[in-house]
Amino acid sequence: MTCDSGGQRATLLNAAGADASRPSVAGDGTVLRYNAQTGPVNLPLFATCNITEPNPPAGVTVTAPTATVVADRDLSEDPAVWSPYAGDTDTASLQITNEFHAGGFSISKAVDEGGAVDQDGTAIVYDQEFDFTASCMYLGQETVPVADRAFTLADGAVKRFAGLPSGAACVITETDRGLTGSTEITLDEDGTETVSTGTSVTFVVGDEDAVTTVAFENTMTTGSLEIEKVVTGAGAADFGQGPFTMHVLCTLDAASPDTVFDDELILGGREPLTKQIDDLPTGAECAVTETDDAGAQDTTVSPSPAVIGANDVVTVTVTNTFTIGSLEIVKQIDGPGAALYGAGPFEITIDCVVDGRAVTIPGGAARVLDAQGGYTALYDSLPVGAVCGIEETETGGATAVAIQDDAGNPITEVTITAAATPTEVVVINTFDLGSIEVSKLVSGDPSGDHAQRVFEIELRCELDGTAIAIPGGETRGLSVADGVLYTDLPIGAECTLVETDNGGAVRTTMTPADDADASTARVIVAAGATASIVVENSYDTGLPLTGGERAMWMLPLGALLLAGGAGFVLVSIIRRRRTAE
């Protein structure tokens, strides 16, 4: 309130002498009477006065009087005044109007995936909702409706506020940013942008025509997953090369779909033992499982699951333990021919499989069993759990081979255990003996000289391609009367018989004969039966002297031979003498 009286500014004081120039006026239309009775105030009569509102509420349009009024007073009712002044106090009226406005604003949410991608390189989509609070205070009161003071926004969502008093001071806060790495806040007030970072922004509500928007953009972060393969155990050097197959499955509840990585990795073999997966979304839980452990006896994964951090690398260590056992193969030699033919060497070959995977046998799959090695072979580094087939690839000419466990049970394969002592397998080679019988036939021998003759034969035998010594000697004398029996020959031996002295025969025929040479016999020594060879010597066209049916047709000619015998001998002697002279 300002008043001038007599050309001078009036000092408005109340009865206590304090400043009375700032009266309080109710906003509900109630009239304030500014006078000594209501003040009281020492307002000079006939002063010219006006009013202003120096500190109106925010957002209020104030309409104040443009003209002054004259302070007036009616003294006609005061008995102490003679001839009182009767003023018109109603004309000394001032009115000031406050017009309140209503405005609003909008809050929007955007999410930047921050470079996070899945196994195919496709950007991760986030469906997380972020928590916010809104507060707009005006004249000491909260003006945001209770239901709107806390809300959530997902990527692309917008929240609008309207009907709030202009001038209200607002604070918008993102109370839960989830996995957000950083937040950029853009405040746009009628086209004027202010960019800040953090979690909250403040502004004042404008009027009906004002446009206020607040954009929160959350940028997500990424991290990396490193998978490290560790190989340990006594069998690591021999069997821990891999390759190993890892399955990596990462999920994130805030993403859509929840699975953000699903793929396999190969470690070891021709690949490195450590690999890293980049650009995984922060907060993802990754489970690493080993779908192919390359035959390891034990596998551990740590940590499990692994949670992806922000801008760092989390390492998952997959440890494979390779435990080894051993296999000892012992040779046992049996049978009547063991002493003659059981010296070997023999060869054993094993074929091992772990979890369907072939095992490379350290030191080689084939081993020689001989006298120098005590007829024992030790496979001292085999993976525990391996199933090993056993085969004798070089039997040393044995008639039969049997493979047994240490309890005497027949087996074809054995499972390797972690026992301190080797798993034992016995391979029994049995050597049986056979024989060859040789008989002699003579044909075309009228004198019968060759029928009495002792011829010379030679037998040579090979077993598995190796020549063997013939018990009793290779060379034997053979006659019509006395056959030859070669004994103690190994079963399966391939034998060839030749006649080294045929007594001048024009032809020698063997039965059974070699397909390439009828004068040579070829037989294979068999078990349970004696092989038979007939050696037939033919001379001139005479009649046979011995041998089954061949002797029968000689009987009708007996008398003739006896009658002419002297002449025959005589001629023969004369021919011999003449030949000698």
Coordinates of C-alpha atoms in Angstrom, one line a residue:
M1 CA 0.0 0.0 0.0
T2 CA 1.4 3.4 -1.0
C3 CA -0.2 6.7 -0.1
D4 CA 0.7 10.3 -0.8
S5 CA -0.5 13.2 1.4
G6 CA 0.2 16.9 0.8
G7 CA 2.6 15.9 -1.9
Q8 CA 4.7 13.7 0.4
R9 CA 4.8 9.9 0.7
A10 CA 2.9 9.0 3.8
T11 CA 4.6 6.6 6.3
L12 CA 2.0 4.0 7.1
L13 CA 2.4 2.8 10.7
N14 CA 0.2 0.8 13.0
A15 CA -0.6 1.7 16.6
A16 CA 2.6 0.0 17.7
G17 CA 4.6 2.1 15.3
A18 CA 5.5 -0.8 13.0
D19 CA 5.3 -0.8 9.2
A20 CA 1.7 -1.2 8.1
S21 CA 2.3 -0.9 4.4
R22 CA 2.0 -4.6 3.7
P23 CA -1.4 -5.8 4.8
S24 CA -2.4 -9.4 4.1
V25 CA -5.5 -9.9 2.0
A26 CA -7.5 -13.1 1.9
G27 CA -7.8 -14.8 -1.5
D28 CA -11.5 -15.7 -1.1
G29 CA -12.9 -12.2 -1.9
T30 CA -13.2 -11.0 1.7
V31 CA -12.9 -7.2 1.8
L32 CA -10.1 -5.9 4.0
R33 CA -10.9 -2.5 5.5
Y34 CA -7.7 -0.6 5.8
N35 CA -8.4 2.0 8.5
A36 CA -7.7 2.8 12.1
Q37 CA -10.4 0.5 13.3
T38 CA -9.2 -2.6 11.4
G39 CA -5.5 -1.7 11.3
P40 CA -5.2 0.4 13.1
V41 CA -3.1 2.6 10.8
N42 CA -2.3 6.3 10.6
L43 CA -3.6 6.8 7.1
P44 CA -4.0 10.5 6.4
L45 CA -7.4 11.6 5.4
F46 CA -7.6 12.5 1.7
A47 CA -4.4 10.8 0.9
T48 CA -4.2 9.3 -2.6
C49 CA -3.4 5.6 -2.4
N50 CA -2.9 2.5 -4.6
I51 CA -1.9 -1.1 -4.1
T52 CA 0.6 -3.5 -5.7
E53 CA 1.3 -7.2 -5.1
P54 CA 5.1 -7.4 -5.0
N55 CA 5.5 -11.2 -4.4
P56 CA 2.6 -13.0 -6.0
P57 CA 2.5 -16.8 -6.0
A58 CA 4.4 -18.5 -8.9
G59 CA 2.6 -18.7 -12.1
V60 CA -0.1 -16.2 -11.1
T61 CA -1.1 -13.3 -13.3
V62 CA -1.7 -10.2 -11.1
T63 CA -4.1 -7.4 -12.2
A64 CA -3.7 -4.3 -9.9
P65 CA -5.6 -1.0 -10.1
T66 CA -4.2 1.5 -12.5
A67 CA -5.7 4.6 -10.8
T68 CA -5.4 5.9 -7.2
V69 CA -8.2 6.4 -4.8
V70 CA -8.6 9.0 -2.1
A71 CA -8.7 7.9 1.5
D72 CA -12.0 8.9 2.9
R73 CA -13.7 8.8 6.3
D74 CA -17.2 9.3 7.7
L75 CA -17.1 11.2 11.0
S76 CA -20.8 11.9 11.2
E77 CA -21.3 9.2 13.7
D78 CA -18.6 10.5 16.1
P79 CA -20.3 12.5 18.9
A80 CA -17.0 14.1 19.8
V81 CA -16.9 16.0 16.5
W82 CA -18.9 19.2 16.1
S83 CA -20.0 19.6 12.5
P84 CA -18.4 16.3 11.4
Y85 CA -17.2 15.6 7.9
A86 CA -19.4 13.0 6.2
G87 CA -17.3 11.2 3.6
D88 CA -18.2 8.4 1.2
T89 CA -15.9 5.6 2.2
D90 CA -17.2 3.2 -0.5
T91 CA -15.5 5.2 -3.2
A92 CA -12.1 4.6 -1.6
S93 CA -12.1 1.0 -2.9
L94 CA -9.2 -0.9 -4.5
Q95 CA -9.4 -4.4 -6.0
I96 CA -6.4 -6.6 -7.1
T97 CA -7.0 -9.9 -9.0
N98 CA -4.8 -13.0 -9.0
E99 CA -5.4 -15.3 -11.9
F100 CA -4.0 -18.9 -11.4
H101 CA -3.0 -21.1 -14.5
A102 CA -2.8 -24.8 -15.0
G103 CA -0.1 -26.6 -17.0
G104 CA 1.5 -30.0 -17.4
F105 CA 4.4 -31.9 -18.8
S106 CA 5.4 -35.4 -20.2
I107 CA 8.1 -37.9 -19.2
S108 CA 9.4 -40.3 -21.9
K109 CA 11.8 -43.3 -21.6
A110 CA 14.2 -44.6 -24.2
V111 CA 16.8 -47.4 -23.9
D112 CA 20.0 -47.7 -25.7
E113 CA 21.2 -51.3 -25.7
G114 CA 24.8 -50.1 -25.5
G115 CA 26.1 -52.5 -28.1
A116 CA 24.9 -55.7 -26.5
V117 CA 24.2 -58.5 -29.1
D118 CA 23.3 -62.2 -29.1
Q119 CA 25.2 -65.1 -30.6
D120 CA 24.0 -64.0 -34.1
G121 CA 25.0 -60.4 -33.7
T122 CA 21.4 -59.2 -33.2
A123 CA 21.0 -56.3 -30.8
I124 CA 19.4 -57.1 -27.5
V125 CA 16.0 -55.7 -26.9
Y126 CA 15.2 -54.6 -23.3
D127 CA 11.7 -54.9 -21.9
Q128 CA 12.5 -53.7 -18.4
E129 CA 10.3 -51.2 -16.7
F130 CA 12.1 -48.4 -14.8
D131 CA 10.8 -46.8 -11.6
F132 CA 10.1 -43.1 -11.2
T133 CA 8.7 -40.6 -8.7
A134 CA 7.1 -37.2 -9.5
S135 CA 6.7 -34.3 -7.0
C136 CA 5.3 -30.8 -7.8
M137 CA 5.1 -28.5 -4.9
Y138 CA 3.0 -25.3 -5.0
L139 CA 2.4 -23.0 -2.0
G140 CA 3.7 -25.7 0.3
Q141 CA 1.4 -28.4 -1.1
E142 CA 2.0 -31.5 -3.2
T143 CA 0.0 -31.1 -6.3
V144 CA 0.7 -34.4 -8.0
P145 CA -2.2 -36.8 -7.5
V146 CA -1.3 -39.7 -5.2
A147 CA -1.7 -42.3 -7.9
D148 CA 0.8 -40.5 -10.1
R149 CA 3.5 -39.9 -7.6
A150 CA 5.2 -43.2 -8.4
F151 CA 5.1 -44.9 -11.8
T152 CA 7.1 -47.1 -14.2
L153 CA 8.2 -46.6 -17.8
A154 CA 9.5 -49.1 -20.3
D155 CA 11.4 -48.4 -23.5
G156 CA 9.3 -46.1 -25.7
A157 CA 6.7 -45.3 -23.0
V158 CA 5.5 -41.8 -22.1
K159 CA 3.8 -40.5 -19.0
R160 CA 1.8 -37.3 -19.2
F161 CA 0.8 -34.9 -16.3
A162 CA -1.9 -32.2 -16.7
G163 CA -3.9 -29.9 -14.5
L164 CA -1.0 -28.9 -12.3
P165 CA -0.7 -25.3 -11.1
S166 CA 1.6 -23.2 -13.2
G167 CA 4.7 -22.3 -11.2
A168 CA 4.7 -25.5 -9.3
A169 CA 8.3 -26.7 -8.7
C170 CA 8.7 -30.2 -9.9
V171 CA 11.3 -32.9 -9.3
I172 CA 11.3 -36.1 -11.5
T173 CA 13.5 -38.9 -10.2
E174 CA 14.3 -42.3 -11.7
T175 CA 14.5 -44.3 -8.5
D176 CA 15.4 -47.6 -10.1
R177 CA 17.5 -47.6 -13.2
G178 CA 17.9 -51.4 -13.3
L179 CA 21.0 -52.3 -15.3
T180 CA 21.5 -48.9 -16.7
G181 CA 25.1 -47.7 -17.0
S182 CA 24.4 -44.0 -17.5
T183 CA 21.3 -41.8 -18.0
E184 CA 21.0 -38.7 -20.1
I185 CA 18.1 -36.3 -19.3
T186 CA 16.9 -33.8 -21.9
L187 CA 14.6 -31.1 -20.5
D188 CA 12.8 -29.2 -23.3
E189 CA 10.9 -26.1 -22.2
D190 CA 9.2 -24.5 -25.2
G191 CA 12.0 -25.5 -27.5
T192 CA 14.8 -24.7 -25.2
E193 CA 16.8 -27.9 -24.3
T194 CA 18.9 -28.5 -21.3
V195 CA 20.8 -31.8 -21.2
S196 CA 22.1 -33.3 -17.9
T197 CA 23.1 -36.6 -16.5
G198 CA 22.1 -38.3 -13.3
T199 CA 18.8 -39.6 -12.0
S200 CA 16.6 -36.5 -11.5
V201 CA 15.6 -33.2 -13.1
T202 CA 13.8 -30.1 -11.7
F203 CA 11.7 -27.5 -13.5
V204 CA 8.7 -25.3 -13.1
V205 CA 5.3 -26.0 -14.5
G206 CA 4.3 -23.5 -17.2
D207 CA 0.9 -22.3 -18.2
E208 CA -1.6 -23.7 -20.6
D209 CA 0.4 -22.8 -23.6
A210 CA 3.7 -24.0 -22.4
V211 CA 5.2 -27.3 -23.7
T212 CA 7.5 -29.1 -21.3
T213 CA 9.0 -32.5 -22.0
V214 CA 11.5 -34.6 -20.1
A215 CA 13.3 -37.4 -21.9
F216 CA 15.2 -40.0 -19.9
E217 CA 17.5 -42.1 -22.1
N218 CA 19.2 -45.1 -20.3
T219 CA 22.3 -46.5 -21.9
M220 CA 23.0 -50.1 -21.0
T221 CA 26.4 -51.5 -20.5
T222 CA 28.1 -54.7 -21.7
G223 CA 30.7 -57.1 -20.4
S224 CA 32.6 -60.1 -21.6
L225 CA 32.7 -63.8 -20.7
E226 CA 36.0 -65.6 -20.8
I227 CA 35.9 -69.4 -20.8
E228 CA 39.2 -70.9 -19.8
K229 CA 40.0 -74.6 -20.1
V230 CA 42.3 -76.2 -17.5
V231 CA 43.5 -79.8 -17.9
T232 CA 44.9 -81.6 -15.0
G233 CA 45.5 -85.2 -13.7
A234 CA 48.1 -87.9 -14.5
G235 CA 46.6 -88.4 -17.9
A236 CA 46.5 -84.8 -18.9
A237 CA 49.6 -84.9 -21.1
D238 CA 48.4 -88.0 -23.0
F239 CA 44.7 -87.5 -23.2
G240 CA 43.9 -83.9 -22.4
Q241 CA 44.4 -82.2 -25.8
G242 CA 40.7 -82.1 -26.6
P243 CA 38.9 -80.8 -28.5
F244 CA 36.3 -79.9 -25.8
T245 CA 32.8 -78.6 -26.6
M246 CA 31.3 -76.0 -24.3
H247 CA 27.7 -74.9 -24.4
V248 CA 27.1 -71.3 -23.3
L249 CA 23.6 -70.2 -22.3
C250 CA 23.0 -66.6 -21.0
T251 CA 19.7 -65.3 -19.9
L252 CA 18.5 -61.8 -18.8
D253 CA 15.1 -61.2 -17.3
A254 CA 15.2 -57.6 -18.5
A255 CA 15.6 -58.6 -22.2
S256 CA 13.1 -59.8 -24.7
P257 CA 13.6 -62.7 -25.3
D258 CA 15.2 -63.7 -22.0
T259 CA 17.8 -65.8 -23.8
V260 CA 20.6 -63.4 -24.9
F261 CA 23.2 -65.9 -25.9
D262 CA 23.0 -69.6 -26.9
D263 CA 25.8 -71.2 -28.7
E264 CA 28.7 -73.7 -28.6
L265 CA 32.4 -73.1 -28.4
I266 CA 35.3 -75.5 -29.1
L267 CA 38.3 -75.3 -26.9
G268 CA 41.5 -77.3 -27.4
G269 CA 42.4 -79.6 -30.3
R270 CA 43.2 -77.1 -33.0
E271 CA 41.6 -74.3 -31.1
P272 CA 43.0 -72.2 -28.2
L273 CA 42.2 -73.3 -24.7
T274 CA 40.7 -69.9 -23.8
K275 CA 38.0 -68.0 -25.7
Q276 CA 36.2 -64.7 -24.9
I277 CA 32.6 -63.7 -25.8
D278 CA 32.2 -59.9 -26.0
D279 CA 29.2 -57.5 -26.0
L280 CA 27.1 -59.5 -23.6
P281 CA 24.5 -57.4 -21.7
T282 CA 25.4 -56.5 -18.1
G283 CA 23.5 -58.6 -15.6
A284 CA 23.1 -61.6 -17.8
E285 CA 23.5 -64.9 -16.0
C286 CA 25.6 -67.3 -18.1
A287 CA 25.7 -71.1 -17.5
V288 CA 28.6 -73.0 -19.1
T289 CA 28.3 -76.7 -19.5
E290 CA 30.7 -79.1 -21.2
T291 CA 28.8 -81.3 -23.7
D292 CA 32.0 -83.1 -24.8
D293 CA 34.7 -83.5 -22.2
A294 CA 37.0 -85.5 -24.5
G295 CA 37.0 -88.5 -22.2
A296 CA 37.8 -86.6 -18.9
Q297 CA 37.0 -88.5 -15.8
D298 CA 35.8 -85.4 -13.9
T299 CA 34.7 -81.9 -14.8
T300 CA 34.1 -78.8 -12.7
V301 CA 32.8 -75.4 -13.8
S302 CA 33.5 -72.3 -11.6
P303 CA 31.7 -70.0 -11.1
S304 CA 28.3 -71.3 -12.2
P305 CA 26.4 -69.3 -13.2
A306 CA 28.6 -66.3 -14.0
V307 CA 27.0 -62.9 -13.9
I308 CA 28.2 -60.4 -16.6
G309 CA 29.5 -57.2 -15.2
A310 CA 29.9 -53.7 -16.7
N311 CA 32.8 -53.1 -19.0
D312 CA 34.8 -56.0 -17.5
V313 CA 35.5 -59.6 -18.1
V314 CA 34.2 -62.5 -16.0
T315 CA 36.2 -65.7 -16.3
V316 CA 34.6 -69.2 -16.1
T317 CA 37.1 -71.9 -15.5
V318 CA 36.3 -75.4 -16.8
T319 CA 38.6 -78.0 -15.3
N320 CA 39.0 -81.5 -16.7
T321 CA 40.7 -84.1 -14.7
F322 CA 42.2 -87.1 -16.6
T323 CA 42.8 -90.1 -14.4
I324 CA 44.8 -93.0 -15.7
G325 CA 45.0 -96.7 -15.1
S326 CA 47.1 -99.5 -16.6
L327 CA 46.7 -102.8 -18.4
E328 CA 49.1 -105.7 -18.2
I329 CA 49.0 -108.5 -20.8
V330 CA 50.7 -111.7 -19.9
K331 CA 51.4 -114.4 -22.4
Q332 CA 50.8 -118.1 -21.5
I333 CA 52.1 -120.8 -23.9
D334 CA 50.5 -124.3 -23.8
G335 CA 50.1 -127.4 -25.9
P336 CA 52.4 -130.3 -27.0
G337 CA 54.1 -128.0 -29.5
A338 CA 54.8 -125.2 -27.0
A339 CA 58.5 -126.2 -26.6
L340 CA 59.1 -126.6 -30.3
Y341 CA 57.1 -123.7 -31.7
G342 CA 55.9 -121.5 -28.9
A343 CA 58.9 -119.1 -28.6
G344 CA 57.1 -116.4 -30.5
P345 CA 57.4 -113.5 -30.9
F346 CA 53.8 -112.6 -30.5
E347 CA 52.0 -109.3 -31.1
I348 CA 49.1 -107.9 -29.2
T349 CA 47.0 -104.9 -30.4
I350 CA 44.4 -103.0 -28.2
D351 CA 41.7 -100.7 -29.3
C352 CA 40.3 -98.4 -26.6
V353 CA 37.2 -96.1 -26.6
V354 CA 36.1 -93.6 -23.9
D355 CA 32.6 -92.2 -24.2
G356 CA 32.4 -93.2 -27.9
R357 CA 35.8 -91.5 -28.6
A358 CA 38.7 -93.5 -29.9
V359 CA 41.8 -93.3 -27.6
T360 CA 45.3 -92.8 -29.0
I361 CA 47.3 -95.3 -27.0
P362 CA 50.5 -93.9 -25.6
G363 CA 53.5 -95.9 -26.8
G364 CA 51.4 -97.5 -29.6
A365 CA 48.5 -99.9 -29.6
A366 CA 50.6 -102.8 -30.8
R367 CA 53.1 -104.5 -28.4
V368 CA 55.5 -107.4 -28.9
L369 CA 55.5 -110.3 -26.4
D370 CA 58.7 -112.2 -26.5
A371 CA 61.3 -113.9 -24.3
Q372 CA 63.3 -110.7 -24.0
G373 CA 60.3 -108.9 -22.5
G374 CA 59.3 -111.8 -20.3
Y375 CA 56.2 -112.3 -22.6
T376 CA 54.5 -109.4 -20.8
A377 CA 53.3 -106.1 -22.2
L378 CA 52.4 -103.1 -19.9
Y379 CA 50.1 -100.3 -21.1
D380 CA 50.9 -97.9 -18.2
S381 CA 48.8 -94.9 -19.3
L382 CA 45.2 -95.6 -20.3
P383 CA 42.2 -93.4 -19.3
V384 CA 40.1 -94.7 -16.5
G385 CA 36.8 -95.9 -17.9
A386 CA 38.2 -96.8 -21.3
V387 CA 36.8 -100.0 -22.8
C388 CA 39.7 -101.7 -24.5
G389 CA 39.3 -104.5 -27.1
I390 CA 42.2 -107.0 -27.2
E391 CA 43.4 -108.8 -30.3
E392 CA 46.5 -111.0 -30.9
T393 CA 47.5 -109.8 -34.3
E394 CA 50.6 -112.1 -34.4
T395 CA 49.9 -115.5 -32.9
G396 CA 53.3 -117.0 -33.5
G397 CA 51.6 -119.9 -35.4
A398 CA 49.5 -121.0 -32.4
T399 CA 46.7 -123.5 -33.1
A400 CA 44.3 -121.6 -30.8
V401 CA 44.3 -118.3 -28.9
A402 CA 42.3 -117.6 -25.8
I403 CA 42.0 -114.3 -24.0
Q404 CA 41.0 -114.4 -20.3
D405 CA 40.8 -112.1 -17.3
D406 CA 42.7 -112.7 -14.2
A407 CA 39.9 -115.0 -12.9
G408 CA 40.1 -117.2 -16.0
N409 CA 36.9 -115.9 -17.7
P410 CA 37.0 -115.6 -21.5
I411 CA 36.9 -111.9 -22.6
T412 CA 37.2 -109.8 -25.7
E413 CA 37.5 -106.5 -24.0
V414 CA 38.3 -105.0 -20.6
T415 CA 37.4 -101.8 -18.7
I416 CA 40.3 -99.8 -17.3
T417 CA 40.0 -98.9 -13.6
A418 CA 41.8 -96.6 -11.3
A419 CA 43.3 -99.4 -9.2
A420 CA 46.9 -99.0 -8.2
T421 CA 47.7 -102.4 -9.7
P422 CA 47.3 -102.9 -13.5
T423 CA 44.3 -104.7 -14.9
E424 CA 45.6 -108.1 -15.9
V425 CA 44.7 -110.0 -19.0
V426 CA 46.1 -113.4 -19.9
V427 CA 46.5 -114.4 -23.5
I428 CA 46.9 -118.2 -23.9
N429 CA 48.4 -119.6 -27.1
T430 CA 48.0 -123.4 -27.6
F431 CA 50.4 -125.1 -29.9
D432 CA 49.1 -128.5 -31.2
L433 CA 51.1 -130.9 -33.4
G434 CA 50.4 -132.7 -36.6
S435 CA 52.1 -135.1 -39.0
I436 CA 52.7 -135.9 -42.7
E437 CA 52.8 -139.4 -44.0
V438 CA 54.7 -140.1 -47.3
S439 CA 54.3 -143.3 -49.3
K440 CA 56.1 -144.5 -52.5
L441 CA 54.7 -146.0 -55.8
V442 CA 56.8 -147.3 -58.7
S443 CA 55.6 -147.9 -62.3
G444 CA 57.2 -149.2 -65.5
D445 CA 59.9 -151.2 -63.7
P446 CA 59.9 -154.8 -65.1
S447 CA 63.0 -155.8 -63.3
G448 CA 61.8 -154.7 -59.9
D449 CA 65.0 -153.0 -59.1
H450 CA 63.4 -149.7 -58.3
A451 CA 60.8 -151.3 -56.2
Q452 CA 63.6 -152.3 -53.8
R453 CA 65.3 -148.9 -54.1
V454 CA 65.4 -146.3 -51.3
F455 CA 64.7 -142.9 -52.7
E456 CA 65.5 -139.5 -51.1
I457 CA 62.8 -136.9 -50.2
E458 CA 63.0 -133.5 -48.6
L459 CA 60.3 -131.7 -46.7
R460 CA 60.3 -128.0 -46.1
C461 CA 57.7 -126.1 -44.1
E462 CA 56.8 -122.5 -43.3
L463 CA 54.6 -121.2 -40.5
D464 CA 53.2 -117.7 -41.0
G465 CA 55.8 -117.1 -43.7
T466 CA 58.7 -118.2 -41.5
A467 CA 60.7 -121.4 -42.3
I468 CA 60.7 -123.9 -39.5
A469 CA 63.1 -126.6 -38.6
I470 CA 61.7 -130.1 -39.3
P471 CA 62.0 -132.3 -36.2
G472 CA 64.1 -135.4 -37.2
G473 CA 65.5 -133.6 -40.3
E474 CA 64.1 -132.4 -43.6
T475 CA 65.7 -135.2 -45.7
R476 CA 64.5 -138.8 -45.4
G477 CA 64.9 -142.1 -47.2
L478 CA 61.7 -143.4 -48.9
S479 CA 61.0 -146.8 -50.4
V480 CA 58.0 -148.8 -51.6
A481 CA 58.2 -150.9 -48.5
D482 CA 58.9 -148.3 -46.0
G483 CA 57.0 -145.0 -46.0
V484 CA 58.1 -141.9 -44.1
L485 CA 56.2 -140.2 -41.2
Y486 CA 57.1 -136.5 -40.4
T487 CA 55.9 -135.9 -36.9
D488 CA 55.8 -132.9 -34.5
L489 CA 54.9 -130.5 -37.1
P490 CA 52.9 -127.3 -36.2
I491 CA 49.3 -127.1 -37.1
G492 CA 48.8 -124.8 -40.0
A493 CA 52.3 -125.2 -41.4
E494 CA 52.4 -125.0 -45.2
C495 CA 54.8 -127.9 -46.3
T496 CA 56.4 -128.6 -49.7
L497 CA 57.8 -132.1 -50.5
V498 CA 60.3 -132.7 -53.3
E499 CA 62.1 -135.9 -54.3
T500 CA 65.8 -135.1 -54.4
D501 CA 66.8 -138.6 -55.7
N502 CA 64.2 -140.2 -57.9
G503 CA 66.4 -143.1 -59.1
G504 CA 66.4 -142.0 -62.7
A505 CA 62.6 -142.0 -63.1
V506 CA 61.3 -140.4 -66.3
R507 CA 58.5 -138.8 -64.4
T508 CA 57.7 -138.1 -60.7
T509 CA 54.2 -137.3 -59.7
M510 CA 53.0 -136.2 -56.3
T511 CA 49.6 -136.5 -54.9
P512 CA 48.4 -134.0 -53.9
A513 CA 50.5 -132.1 -56.3
D514 CA 51.4 -128.4 -56.4
D515 CA 49.2 -126.7 -59.0
A516 CA 52.3 -125.3 -60.6
D517 CA 54.5 -128.4 -60.5
A518 CA 53.1 -132.0 -60.5
S519 CA 56.5 -133.3 -59.2
T520 CA 56.1 -131.3 -56.0
A521 CA 53.6 -131.9 -53.2
R522 CA 52.1 -129.1 -51.1
V523 CA 50.0 -129.8 -48.0
I524 CA 48.9 -127.9 -44.9
V525 CA 49.3 -129.6 -41.5
A526 CA 45.9 -130.0 -40.0
A527 CA 44.8 -130.9 -36.5
G528 CA 43.3 -134.3 -35.8
A529 CA 44.4 -135.9 -39.0
T530 CA 47.7 -137.0 -40.7
A531 CA 48.3 -135.4 -44.0
S532 CA 49.1 -137.9 -46.7
I533 CA 51.5 -137.6 -49.7
V534 CA 52.0 -140.3 -52.4
V535 CA 55.2 -140.1 -54.5
E536 CA 55.0 -142.0 -57.7
N537 CA 58.0 -142.6 -59.9
S538 CA 57.5 -143.8 -63.5
Y539 CA 60.2 -145.4 -65.6
D540 CA 59.9 -147.2 -69.0
T541 CA 56.7 -148.5 -70.4
G542 CA 56.9 -151.7 -68.3
L543 CA 54.4 -152.8 -65.8
P544 CA 54.3 -151.8 -62.3
L545 CA 55.7 -154.2 -59.7
T546 CA 53.9 -153.0 -56.7
G547 CA 51.1 -151.0 -55.6
G548 CA 47.5 -152.2 -55.4
E549 CA 45.7 -152.8 -58.6
R550 CA 48.7 -152.1 -60.7
A551 CA 50.2 -155.6 -59.6
M552 CA 47.1 -157.6 -60.6
W553 CA 47.5 -157.3 -64.3
M554 CA 51.1 -158.6 -64.1
L555 CA 50.0 -162.1 -63.1
P556 CA 49.1 -163.5 -66.7
L557 CA 52.5 -162.5 -67.9
G558 CA 54.4 -164.3 -65.1
A559 CA 55.0 -167.6 -67.0
L560 CA 56.3 -165.8 -70.0
L561 CA 58.7 -163.8 -68.0
L562 CA 60.0 -167.0 -66.3
A563 CA 60.3 -168.9 -69.5
G564 CA 62.2 -166.2 -71.3
G565 CA 64.0 -165.1 -68.2
A566 CA 67.4 -166.7 -69.1
G567 CA 67.4 -165.2 -72.5
F568 CA 66.4 -161.8 -71.1
V569 CA 69.2 -161.8 -68.6
L570 CA 71.7 -163.0 -71.2
V571 CA 70.8 -160.3 -73.6
S572 CA 71.0 -157.8 -70.9
I573 CA 74.5 -159.0 -69.8
I574 CA 75.8 -159.1 -73.4
R575 CA 74.5 -155.6 -73.9
R576 CA 76.2 -154.4 -70.8
R577 CA 79.5 -156.1 -71.7
R578 CA 79.4 -154.7 -75.2
T579 CA 78.8 -151.4 -73.8
A580 CA 81.7 -151.9 -71.4
E581 CA 84.1 -153.0 -74.2

